PDB file of C-alpha atoms in Angstrom:
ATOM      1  CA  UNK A   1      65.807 126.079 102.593  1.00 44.00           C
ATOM      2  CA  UNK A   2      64.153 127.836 105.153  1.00 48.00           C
ATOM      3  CA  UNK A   3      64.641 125.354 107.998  1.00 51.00           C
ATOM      4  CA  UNK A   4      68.371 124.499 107.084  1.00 52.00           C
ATOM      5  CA  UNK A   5      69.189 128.563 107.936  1.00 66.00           C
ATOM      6  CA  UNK A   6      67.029 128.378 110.651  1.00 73.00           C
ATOM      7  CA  UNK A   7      68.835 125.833 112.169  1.00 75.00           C
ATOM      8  CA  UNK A   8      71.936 127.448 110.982  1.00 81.00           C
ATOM      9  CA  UNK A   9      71.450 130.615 111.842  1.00 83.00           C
ATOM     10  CA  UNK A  10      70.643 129.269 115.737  1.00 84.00           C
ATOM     11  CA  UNK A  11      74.395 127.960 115.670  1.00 86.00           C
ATOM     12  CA  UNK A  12      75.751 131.015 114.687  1.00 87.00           C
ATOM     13  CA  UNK A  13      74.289 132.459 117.785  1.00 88.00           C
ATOM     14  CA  UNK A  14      75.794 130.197 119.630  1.00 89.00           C
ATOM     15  CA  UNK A  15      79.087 130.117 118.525  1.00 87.00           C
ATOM     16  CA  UNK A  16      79.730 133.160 116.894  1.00 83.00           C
ATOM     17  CA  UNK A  17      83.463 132.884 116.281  1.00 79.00           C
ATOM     18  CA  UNK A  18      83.610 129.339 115.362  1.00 75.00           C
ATOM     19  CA  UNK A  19      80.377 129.778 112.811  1.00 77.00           C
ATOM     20  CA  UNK A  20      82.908 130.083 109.720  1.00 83.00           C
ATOM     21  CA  UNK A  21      85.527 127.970 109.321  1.00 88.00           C
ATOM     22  CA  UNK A  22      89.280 128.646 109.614  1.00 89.00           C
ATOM     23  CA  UNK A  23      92.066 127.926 106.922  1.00 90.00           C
ATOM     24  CA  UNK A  24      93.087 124.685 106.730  1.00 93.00           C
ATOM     25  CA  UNK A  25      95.573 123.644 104.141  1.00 91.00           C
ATOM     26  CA  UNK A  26      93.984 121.668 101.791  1.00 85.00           C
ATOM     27  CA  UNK A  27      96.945 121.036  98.894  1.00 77.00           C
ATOM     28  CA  UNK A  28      97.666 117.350 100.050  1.00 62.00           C
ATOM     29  CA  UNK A  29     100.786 114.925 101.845  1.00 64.00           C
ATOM     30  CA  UNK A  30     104.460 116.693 101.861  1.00 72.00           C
ATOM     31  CA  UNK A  31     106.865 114.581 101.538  1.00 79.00           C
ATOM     32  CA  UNK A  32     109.954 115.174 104.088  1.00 85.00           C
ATOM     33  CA  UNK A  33     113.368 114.286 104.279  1.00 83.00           C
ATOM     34  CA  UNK A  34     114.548 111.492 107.148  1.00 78.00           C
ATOM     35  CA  UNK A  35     116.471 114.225 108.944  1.00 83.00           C
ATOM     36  CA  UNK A  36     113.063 116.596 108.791  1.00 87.00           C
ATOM     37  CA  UNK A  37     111.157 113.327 109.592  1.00 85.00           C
ATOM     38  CA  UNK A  38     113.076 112.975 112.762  1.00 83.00           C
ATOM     39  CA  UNK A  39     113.074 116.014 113.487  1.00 89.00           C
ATOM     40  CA  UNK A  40     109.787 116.906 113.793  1.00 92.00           C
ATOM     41  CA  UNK A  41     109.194 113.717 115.523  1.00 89.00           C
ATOM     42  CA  UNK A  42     111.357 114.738 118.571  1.00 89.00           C
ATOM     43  CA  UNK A  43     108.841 117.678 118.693  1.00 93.00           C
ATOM     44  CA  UNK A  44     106.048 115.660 119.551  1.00 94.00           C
ATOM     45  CA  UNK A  45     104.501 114.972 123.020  1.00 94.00           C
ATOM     46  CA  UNK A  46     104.550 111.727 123.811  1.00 92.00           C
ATOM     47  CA  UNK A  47     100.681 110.702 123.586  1.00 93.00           C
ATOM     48  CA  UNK A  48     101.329 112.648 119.862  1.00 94.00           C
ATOM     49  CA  UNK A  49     104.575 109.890 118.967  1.00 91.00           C
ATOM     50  CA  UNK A  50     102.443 106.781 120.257  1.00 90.00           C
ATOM     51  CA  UNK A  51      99.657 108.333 117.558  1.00 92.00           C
ATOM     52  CA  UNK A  52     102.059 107.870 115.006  1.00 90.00           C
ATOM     53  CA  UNK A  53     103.291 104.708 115.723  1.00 84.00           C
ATOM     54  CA  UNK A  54      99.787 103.244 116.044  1.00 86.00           C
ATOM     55  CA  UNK A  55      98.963 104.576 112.344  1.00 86.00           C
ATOM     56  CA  UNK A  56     102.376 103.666 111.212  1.00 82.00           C
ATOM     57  CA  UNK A  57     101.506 100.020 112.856  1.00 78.00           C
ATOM     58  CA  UNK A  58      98.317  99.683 111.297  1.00 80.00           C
ATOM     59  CA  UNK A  59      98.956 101.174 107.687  1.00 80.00           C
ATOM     60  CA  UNK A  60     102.094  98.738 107.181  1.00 75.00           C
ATOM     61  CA  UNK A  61     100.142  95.878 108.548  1.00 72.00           C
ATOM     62  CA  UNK A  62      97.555  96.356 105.780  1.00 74.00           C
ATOM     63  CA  UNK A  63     100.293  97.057 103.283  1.00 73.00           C
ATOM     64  CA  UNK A  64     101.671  93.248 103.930  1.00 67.00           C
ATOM     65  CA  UNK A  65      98.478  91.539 104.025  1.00 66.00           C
ATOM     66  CA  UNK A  66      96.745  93.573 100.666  1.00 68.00           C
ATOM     67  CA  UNK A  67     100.144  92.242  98.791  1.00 64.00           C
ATOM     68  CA  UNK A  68      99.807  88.951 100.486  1.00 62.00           C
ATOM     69  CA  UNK A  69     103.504  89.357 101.700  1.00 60.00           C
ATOM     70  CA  UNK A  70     103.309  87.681 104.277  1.00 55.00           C
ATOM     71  CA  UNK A  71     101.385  84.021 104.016  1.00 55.00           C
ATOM     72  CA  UNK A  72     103.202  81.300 104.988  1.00 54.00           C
ATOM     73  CA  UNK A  73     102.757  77.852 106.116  1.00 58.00           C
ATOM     74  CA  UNK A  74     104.650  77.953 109.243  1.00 71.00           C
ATOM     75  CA  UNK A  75     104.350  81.274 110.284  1.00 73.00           C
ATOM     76  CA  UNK A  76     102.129  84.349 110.935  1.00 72.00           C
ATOM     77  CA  UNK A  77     102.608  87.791 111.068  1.00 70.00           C
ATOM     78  CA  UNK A  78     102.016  89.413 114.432  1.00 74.00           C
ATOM     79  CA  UNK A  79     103.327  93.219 114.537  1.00 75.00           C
ATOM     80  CA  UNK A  80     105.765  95.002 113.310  1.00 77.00           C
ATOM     81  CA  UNK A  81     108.000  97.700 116.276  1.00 81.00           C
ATOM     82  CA  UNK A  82     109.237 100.926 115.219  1.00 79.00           C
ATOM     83  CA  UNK A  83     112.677 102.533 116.364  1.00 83.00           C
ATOM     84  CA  UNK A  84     111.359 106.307 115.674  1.00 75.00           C
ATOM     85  CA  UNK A  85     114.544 107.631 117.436  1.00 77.00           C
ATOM     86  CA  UNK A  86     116.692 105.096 114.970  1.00 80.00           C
ATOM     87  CA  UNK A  87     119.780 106.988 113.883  1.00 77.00           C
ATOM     88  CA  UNK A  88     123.118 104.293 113.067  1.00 73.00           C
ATOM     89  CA  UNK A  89     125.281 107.269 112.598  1.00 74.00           C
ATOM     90  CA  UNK A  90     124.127 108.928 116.323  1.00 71.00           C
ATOM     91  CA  UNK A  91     124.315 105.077 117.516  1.00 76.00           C
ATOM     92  CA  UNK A  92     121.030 105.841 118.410  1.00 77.00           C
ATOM     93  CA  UNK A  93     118.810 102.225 118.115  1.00 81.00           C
ATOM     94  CA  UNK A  94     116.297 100.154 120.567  1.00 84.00           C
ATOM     95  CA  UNK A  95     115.285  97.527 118.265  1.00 89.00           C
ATOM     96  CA  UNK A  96     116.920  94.321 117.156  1.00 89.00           C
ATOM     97  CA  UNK A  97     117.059  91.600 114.432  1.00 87.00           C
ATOM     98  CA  UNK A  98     117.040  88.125 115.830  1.00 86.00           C
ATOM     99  CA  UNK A  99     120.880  88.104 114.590  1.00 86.00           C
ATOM    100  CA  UNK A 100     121.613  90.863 116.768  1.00 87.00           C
ATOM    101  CA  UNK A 101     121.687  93.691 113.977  1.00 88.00           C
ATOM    102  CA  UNK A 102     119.799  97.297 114.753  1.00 89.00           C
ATOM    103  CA  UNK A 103     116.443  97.873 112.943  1.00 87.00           C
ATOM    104  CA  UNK A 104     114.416 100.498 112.630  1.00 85.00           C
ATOM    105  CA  UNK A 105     111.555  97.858 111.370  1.00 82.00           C
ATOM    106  CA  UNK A 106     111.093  95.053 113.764  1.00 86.00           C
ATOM    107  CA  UNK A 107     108.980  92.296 112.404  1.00 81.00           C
ATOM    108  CA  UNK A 108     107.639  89.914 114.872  1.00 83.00           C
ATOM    109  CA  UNK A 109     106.600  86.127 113.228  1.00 80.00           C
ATOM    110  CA  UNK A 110     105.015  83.519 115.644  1.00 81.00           C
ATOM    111  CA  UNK A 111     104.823  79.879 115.106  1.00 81.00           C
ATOM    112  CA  UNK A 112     102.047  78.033 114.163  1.00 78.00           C
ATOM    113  CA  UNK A 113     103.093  74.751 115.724  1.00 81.00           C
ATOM    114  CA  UNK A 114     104.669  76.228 119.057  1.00 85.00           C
ATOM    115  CA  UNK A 115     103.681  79.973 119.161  1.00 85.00           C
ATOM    116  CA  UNK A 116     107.221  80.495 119.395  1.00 85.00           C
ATOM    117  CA  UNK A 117     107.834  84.505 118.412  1.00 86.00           C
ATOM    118  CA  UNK A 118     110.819  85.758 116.484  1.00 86.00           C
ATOM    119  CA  UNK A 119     111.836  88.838 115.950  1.00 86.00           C
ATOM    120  CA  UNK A 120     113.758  90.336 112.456  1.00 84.00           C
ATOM    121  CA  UNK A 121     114.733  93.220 110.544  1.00 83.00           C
ATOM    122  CA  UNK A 122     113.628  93.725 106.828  1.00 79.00           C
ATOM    123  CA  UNK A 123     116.310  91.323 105.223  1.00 79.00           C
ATOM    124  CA  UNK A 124     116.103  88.451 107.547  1.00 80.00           C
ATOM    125  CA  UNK A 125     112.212  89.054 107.481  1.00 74.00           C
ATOM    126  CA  UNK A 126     112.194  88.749 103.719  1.00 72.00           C
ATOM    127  CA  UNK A 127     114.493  85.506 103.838  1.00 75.00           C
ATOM    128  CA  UNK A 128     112.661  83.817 106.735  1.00 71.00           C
ATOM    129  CA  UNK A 129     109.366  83.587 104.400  1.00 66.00           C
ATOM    130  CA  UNK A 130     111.850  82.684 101.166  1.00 68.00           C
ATOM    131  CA  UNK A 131     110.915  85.844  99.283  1.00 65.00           C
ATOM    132  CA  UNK A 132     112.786  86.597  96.046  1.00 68.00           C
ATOM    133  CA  UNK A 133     114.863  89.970  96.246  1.00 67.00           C
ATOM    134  CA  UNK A 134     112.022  91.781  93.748  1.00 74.00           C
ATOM    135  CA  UNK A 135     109.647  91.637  96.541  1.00 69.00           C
ATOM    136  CA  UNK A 136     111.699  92.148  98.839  1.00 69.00           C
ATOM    137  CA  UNK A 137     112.532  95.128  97.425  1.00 73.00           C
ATOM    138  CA  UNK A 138     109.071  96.007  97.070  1.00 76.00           C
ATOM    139  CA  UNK A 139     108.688  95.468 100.493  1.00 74.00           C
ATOM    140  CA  UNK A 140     111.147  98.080 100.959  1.00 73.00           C
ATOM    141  CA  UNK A 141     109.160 100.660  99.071  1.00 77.00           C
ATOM    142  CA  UNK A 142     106.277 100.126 100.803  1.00 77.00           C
ATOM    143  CA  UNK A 143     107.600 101.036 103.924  1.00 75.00           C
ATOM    144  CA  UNK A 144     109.057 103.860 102.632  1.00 76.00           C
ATOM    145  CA  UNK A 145     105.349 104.618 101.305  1.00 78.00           C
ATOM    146  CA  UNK A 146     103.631 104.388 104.813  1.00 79.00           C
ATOM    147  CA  UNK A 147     106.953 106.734 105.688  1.00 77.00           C
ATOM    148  CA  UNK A 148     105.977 109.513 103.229  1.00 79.00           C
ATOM    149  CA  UNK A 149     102.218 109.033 103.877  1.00 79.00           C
ATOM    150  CA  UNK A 150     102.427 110.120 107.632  1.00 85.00           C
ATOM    151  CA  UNK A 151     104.621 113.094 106.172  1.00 89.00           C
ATOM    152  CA  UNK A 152     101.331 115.112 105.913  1.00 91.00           C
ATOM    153  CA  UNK A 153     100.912 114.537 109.371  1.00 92.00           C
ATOM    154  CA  UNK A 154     104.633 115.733 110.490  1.00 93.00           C
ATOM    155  CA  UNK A 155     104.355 118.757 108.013  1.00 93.00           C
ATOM    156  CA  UNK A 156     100.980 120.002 109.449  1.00 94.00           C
ATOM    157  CA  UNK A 157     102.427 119.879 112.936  1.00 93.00           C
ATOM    158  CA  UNK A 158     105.557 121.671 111.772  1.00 92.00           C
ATOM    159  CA  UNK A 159     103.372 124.524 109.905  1.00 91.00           C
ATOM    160  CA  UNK A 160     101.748 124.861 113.332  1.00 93.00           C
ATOM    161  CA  UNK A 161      98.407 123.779 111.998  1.00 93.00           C
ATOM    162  CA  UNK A 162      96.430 122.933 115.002  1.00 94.00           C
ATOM    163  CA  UNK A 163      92.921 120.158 115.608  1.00 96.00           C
ATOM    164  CA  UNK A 164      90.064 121.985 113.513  1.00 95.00           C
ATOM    165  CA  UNK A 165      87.848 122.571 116.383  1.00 93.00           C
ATOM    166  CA  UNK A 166      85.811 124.875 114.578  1.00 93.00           C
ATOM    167  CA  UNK A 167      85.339 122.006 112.311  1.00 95.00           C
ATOM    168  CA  UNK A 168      84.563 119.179 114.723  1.00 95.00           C
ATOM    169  CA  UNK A 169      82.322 121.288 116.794  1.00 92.00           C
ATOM    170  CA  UNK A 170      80.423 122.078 113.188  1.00 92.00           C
ATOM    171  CA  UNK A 171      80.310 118.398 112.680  1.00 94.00           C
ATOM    172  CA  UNK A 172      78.805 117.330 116.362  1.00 93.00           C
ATOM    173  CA  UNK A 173      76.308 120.001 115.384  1.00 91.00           C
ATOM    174  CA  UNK A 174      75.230 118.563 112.621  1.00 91.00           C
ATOM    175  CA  UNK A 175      75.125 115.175 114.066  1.00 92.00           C
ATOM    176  CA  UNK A 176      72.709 116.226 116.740  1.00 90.00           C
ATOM    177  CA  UNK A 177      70.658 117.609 114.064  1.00 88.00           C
ATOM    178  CA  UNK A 178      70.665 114.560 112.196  1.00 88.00           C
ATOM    179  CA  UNK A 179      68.985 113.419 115.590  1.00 87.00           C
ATOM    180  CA  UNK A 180      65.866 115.024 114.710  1.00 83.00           C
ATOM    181  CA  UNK A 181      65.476 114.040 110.699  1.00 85.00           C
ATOM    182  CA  UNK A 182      62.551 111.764 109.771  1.00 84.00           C
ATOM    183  CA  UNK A 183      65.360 109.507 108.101  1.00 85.00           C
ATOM    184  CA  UNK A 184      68.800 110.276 109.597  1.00 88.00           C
ATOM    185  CA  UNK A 185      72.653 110.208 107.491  1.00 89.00           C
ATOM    186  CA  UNK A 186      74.156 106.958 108.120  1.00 87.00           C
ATOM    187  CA  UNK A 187      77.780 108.978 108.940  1.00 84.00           C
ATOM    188  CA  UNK A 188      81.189 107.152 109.438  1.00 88.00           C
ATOM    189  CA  UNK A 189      81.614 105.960 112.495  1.00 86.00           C
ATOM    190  CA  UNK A 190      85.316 105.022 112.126  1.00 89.00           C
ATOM    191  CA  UNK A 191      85.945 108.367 110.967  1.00 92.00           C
ATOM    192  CA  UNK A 192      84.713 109.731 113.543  1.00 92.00           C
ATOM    193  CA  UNK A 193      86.398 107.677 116.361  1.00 91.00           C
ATOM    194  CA  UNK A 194      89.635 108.309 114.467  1.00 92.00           C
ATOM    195  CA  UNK A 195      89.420 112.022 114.310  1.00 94.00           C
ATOM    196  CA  UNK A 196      88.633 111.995 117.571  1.00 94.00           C
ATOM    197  CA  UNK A 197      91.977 110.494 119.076  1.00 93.00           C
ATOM    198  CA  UNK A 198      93.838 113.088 117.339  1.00 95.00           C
ATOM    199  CA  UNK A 199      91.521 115.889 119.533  1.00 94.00           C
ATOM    200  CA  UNK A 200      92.639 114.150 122.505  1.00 93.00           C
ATOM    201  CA  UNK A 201      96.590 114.565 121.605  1.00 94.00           C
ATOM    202  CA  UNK A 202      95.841 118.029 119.909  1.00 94.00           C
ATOM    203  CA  UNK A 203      97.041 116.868 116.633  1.00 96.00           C
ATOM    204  CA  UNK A 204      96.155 118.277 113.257  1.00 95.00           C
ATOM    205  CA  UNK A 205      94.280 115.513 110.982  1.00 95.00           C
ATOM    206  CA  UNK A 206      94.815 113.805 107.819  1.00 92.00           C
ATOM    207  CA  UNK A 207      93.945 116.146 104.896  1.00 92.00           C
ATOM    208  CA  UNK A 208      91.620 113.253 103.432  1.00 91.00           C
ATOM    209  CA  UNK A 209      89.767 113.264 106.911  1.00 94.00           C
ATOM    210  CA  UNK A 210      89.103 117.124 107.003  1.00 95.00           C
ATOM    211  CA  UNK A 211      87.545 116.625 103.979  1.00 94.00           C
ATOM    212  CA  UNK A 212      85.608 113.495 104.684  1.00 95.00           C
ATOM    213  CA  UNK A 213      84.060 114.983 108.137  1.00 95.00           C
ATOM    214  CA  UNK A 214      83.319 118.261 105.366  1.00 94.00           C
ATOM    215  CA  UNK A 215      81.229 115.881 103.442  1.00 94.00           C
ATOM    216  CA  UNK A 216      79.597 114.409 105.990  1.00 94.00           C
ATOM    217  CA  UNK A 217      78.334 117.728 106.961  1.00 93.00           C
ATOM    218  CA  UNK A 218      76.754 118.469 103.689  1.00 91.00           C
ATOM    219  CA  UNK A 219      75.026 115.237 103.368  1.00 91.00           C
ATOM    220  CA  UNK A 220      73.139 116.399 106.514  1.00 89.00           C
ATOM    221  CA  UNK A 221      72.403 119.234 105.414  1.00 87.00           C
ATOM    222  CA  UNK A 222      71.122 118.247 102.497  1.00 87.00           C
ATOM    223  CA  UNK A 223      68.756 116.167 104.099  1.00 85.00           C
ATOM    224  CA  UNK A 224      67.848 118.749 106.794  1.00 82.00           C
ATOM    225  CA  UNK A 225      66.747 121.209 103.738  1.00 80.00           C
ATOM    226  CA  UNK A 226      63.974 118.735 102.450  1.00 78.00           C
ATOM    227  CA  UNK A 227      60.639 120.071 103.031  1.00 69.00           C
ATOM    228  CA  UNK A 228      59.033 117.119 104.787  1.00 75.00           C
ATOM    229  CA  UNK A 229      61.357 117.641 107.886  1.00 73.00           C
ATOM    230  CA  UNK A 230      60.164 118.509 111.327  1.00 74.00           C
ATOM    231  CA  UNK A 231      60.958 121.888 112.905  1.00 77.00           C
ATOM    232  CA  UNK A 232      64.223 122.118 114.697  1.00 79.00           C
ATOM    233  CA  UNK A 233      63.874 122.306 117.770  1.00 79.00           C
ATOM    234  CA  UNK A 234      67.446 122.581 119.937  1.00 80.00           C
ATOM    235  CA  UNK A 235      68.858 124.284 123.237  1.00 85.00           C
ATOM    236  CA  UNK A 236      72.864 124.882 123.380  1.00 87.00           C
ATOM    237  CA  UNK A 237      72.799 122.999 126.519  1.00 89.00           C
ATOM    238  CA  UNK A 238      71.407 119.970 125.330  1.00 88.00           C
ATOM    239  CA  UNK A 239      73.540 120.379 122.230  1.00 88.00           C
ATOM    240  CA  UNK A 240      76.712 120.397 124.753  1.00 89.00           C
ATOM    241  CA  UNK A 241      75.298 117.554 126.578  1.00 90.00           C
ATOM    242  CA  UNK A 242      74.799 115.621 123.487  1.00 87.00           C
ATOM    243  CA  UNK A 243      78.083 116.362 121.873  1.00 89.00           C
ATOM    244  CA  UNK A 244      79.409 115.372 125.856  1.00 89.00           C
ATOM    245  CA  UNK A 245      77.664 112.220 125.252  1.00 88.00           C
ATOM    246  CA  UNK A 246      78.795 111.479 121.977  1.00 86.00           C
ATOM    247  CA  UNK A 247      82.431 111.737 122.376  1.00 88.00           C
ATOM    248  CA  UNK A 248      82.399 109.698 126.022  1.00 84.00           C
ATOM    249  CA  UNK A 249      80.069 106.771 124.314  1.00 77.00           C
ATOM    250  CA  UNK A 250      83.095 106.248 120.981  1.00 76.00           C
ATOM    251  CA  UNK A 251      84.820 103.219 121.795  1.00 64.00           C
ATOM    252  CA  UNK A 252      88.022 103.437 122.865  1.00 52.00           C
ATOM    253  CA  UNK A 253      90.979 104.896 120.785  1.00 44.00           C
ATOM    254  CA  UNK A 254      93.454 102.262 120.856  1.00 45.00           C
ATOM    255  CA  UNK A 255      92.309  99.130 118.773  1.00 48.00           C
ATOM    256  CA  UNK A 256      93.592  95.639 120.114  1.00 47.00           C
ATOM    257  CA  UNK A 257      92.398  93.892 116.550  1.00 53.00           C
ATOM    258  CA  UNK A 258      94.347  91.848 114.776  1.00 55.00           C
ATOM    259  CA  UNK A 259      96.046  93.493 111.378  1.00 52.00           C
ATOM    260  CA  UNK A 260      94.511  90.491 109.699  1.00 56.00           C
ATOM    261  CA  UNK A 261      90.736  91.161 111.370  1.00 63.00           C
ATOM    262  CA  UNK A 262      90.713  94.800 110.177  1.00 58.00           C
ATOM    263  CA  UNK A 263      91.756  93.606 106.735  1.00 59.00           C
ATOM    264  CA  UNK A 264      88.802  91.790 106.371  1.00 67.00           C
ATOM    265  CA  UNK A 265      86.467  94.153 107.950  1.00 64.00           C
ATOM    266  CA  UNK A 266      87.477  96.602 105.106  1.00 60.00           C
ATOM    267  CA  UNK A 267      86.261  93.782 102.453  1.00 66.00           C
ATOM    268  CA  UNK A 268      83.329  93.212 104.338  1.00 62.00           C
ATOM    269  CA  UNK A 269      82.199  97.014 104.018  1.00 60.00           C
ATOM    270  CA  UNK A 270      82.404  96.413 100.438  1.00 61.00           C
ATOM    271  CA  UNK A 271      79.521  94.078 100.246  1.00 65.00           C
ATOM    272  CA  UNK A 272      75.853  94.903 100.212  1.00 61.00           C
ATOM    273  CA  UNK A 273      73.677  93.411 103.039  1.00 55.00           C
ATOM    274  CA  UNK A 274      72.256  90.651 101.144  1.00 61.00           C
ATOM    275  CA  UNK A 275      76.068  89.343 100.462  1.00 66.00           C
ATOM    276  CA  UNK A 276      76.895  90.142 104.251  1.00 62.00           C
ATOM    277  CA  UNK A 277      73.557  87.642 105.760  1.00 61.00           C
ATOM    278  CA  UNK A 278      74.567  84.746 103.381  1.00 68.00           C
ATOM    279  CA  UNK A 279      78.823  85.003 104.442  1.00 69.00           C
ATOM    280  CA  UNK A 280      77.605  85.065 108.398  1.00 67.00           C
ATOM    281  CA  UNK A 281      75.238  82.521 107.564  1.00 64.00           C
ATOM    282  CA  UNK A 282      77.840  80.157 105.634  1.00 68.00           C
ATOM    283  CA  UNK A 283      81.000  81.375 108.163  1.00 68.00           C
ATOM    284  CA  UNK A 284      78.795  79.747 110.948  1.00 61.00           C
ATOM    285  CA  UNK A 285      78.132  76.597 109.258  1.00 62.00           C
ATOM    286  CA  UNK A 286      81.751  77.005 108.566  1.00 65.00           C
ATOM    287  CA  UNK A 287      82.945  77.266 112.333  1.00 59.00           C
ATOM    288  CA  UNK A 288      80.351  74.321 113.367  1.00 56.00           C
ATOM    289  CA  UNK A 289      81.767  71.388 111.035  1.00 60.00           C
ATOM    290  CA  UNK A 290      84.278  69.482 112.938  1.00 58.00           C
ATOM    291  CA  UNK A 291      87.620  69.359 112.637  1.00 50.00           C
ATOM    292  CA  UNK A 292      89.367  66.824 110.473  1.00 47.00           C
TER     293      UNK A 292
END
């Protein structure tokens, strides 16, 4: 253990007030009423409301495909716009159903056969792609899920919980001495990219992610305490430089993938390497038979 505290203890010479880590509420989502929702929501700078949205995007996009909601033969999903500022009592609305109707959920179809889009709110949505009313009720709770899960989010912001810096700068730390082990921590890099485009829009992060980074952490520092590790050897400036490097060389925040795409990523992750050689190997076979 004597090179972990060694290691340690040089960090805590650097950055004496950030060595321990702050309070950071760790009891889970809070779920808010649509008034508090919107609320809060006005609050937020705008870089902070177009964080949201792109989570809000994402997580409902994931929601349709995982249920298979939304395969049909004519059309695909493409997006789905959010009126944040929707309010039919204030009159308050920028979105629209194809039939002219305000939404606050705006789901965009495009054709198949002429990659014509259309645009529709929740109940022409659900009739468009012939759904019964059970689903599309359960459609309706979904959204209402992805709603409550970016509560945590809202309620942090409101509590004036603030980015753990002393936490991310803990966790660069730690990857720059994972630099140095004989066999480095594979770490998250998702994780990492996301955490890091809530430090650009000083937001707090996801309860779930706080923890994660936590964990990550630990795993290096397991490894760093096993006896067959070389010395540290480290400078604060060339940890600052690193840490510099790190954050400029994460691609950038704002993904341009297809809902669809990501989906299948996240099964990909699932299998082991073996599994992933022989799908690349049979998906290019795939993509080189010709078309009937």
């Amino acid at each position: 253990m004597g090179q972990v505290q060694e290691h340690l203890q040089k960090y805590k010479r650097w950055y004496p007030q950030t060595y321990q880590l702050k309070e950071y509420p760790l009891e889970g989502r809070k779920t808010l009423t649509v008034k508090n929702r919107q609320e809060i929501y006005q609050r937020l700078t705008k870089p902070q409301r177009a964080l949201i949205e792109t989570h809000k995007k994402y997580q409902m996009g994931s929601f349709f495909l995982k249920h298979h909601y939304l395969i049909d033969e004519a059309w695909q999903f493409e997006t789905v716009n959010i009126d944040e500022n929707y309010n039919r009592k204030l009159k308050r609305y920028h979105l629209f159903c194809q039939c002219g109707k305000a939404v606050k959920y705006q789901f965009v179809l495009t054709s198949k056969k002429t990659q014509e889009k259309i645009a529709l709110g929740i109940t022409h949505f659900s009739d468009h792609l012939g759904v019964s009313a059970e689903v599309a009720s359960e459609i309706k709770k979904g959204i209402n899920h992805v709603d409550m899960a970016l509560d945590e989010l809202l309620w942090l912001k409101d509590k004036k919980i603030l980015f753990p810096e002393d936490l991310w700068q803990q966790y660069l730390f730690a990857r720059y001495r994972n630099e140095q082990l004989i066999q480095p921590v594979a770490y998250n890099q998702v994780l990492a990219q996301r955490v890091l485009t809530f430090r650009e829009v000083e937001m707090p992060i996801f309860v779930a992610d706080y923890l994660a980074l936590l964990s990550e952490i630990r795993l290096i520092e397991k490894a760093s305490a096993k006896r067959e590790q070389p010395k540290f050897v480290g400078e604060k400036k060339s940890f600052e430089a690193y840490a510099l490097r790190l954050m400029s060389s994460m691609p950038e925040k704002e993904s341009h993938y297809h809902p669809s795409s990501l989906a299948l990523y996240e099964e990909w992750k699932k299998l082991t390497q073996t599994e992933q050689a022989r799908v690349l190997e049979e998906f290019q076979q795939l993509i080189q038979q010709p078309s009937c």
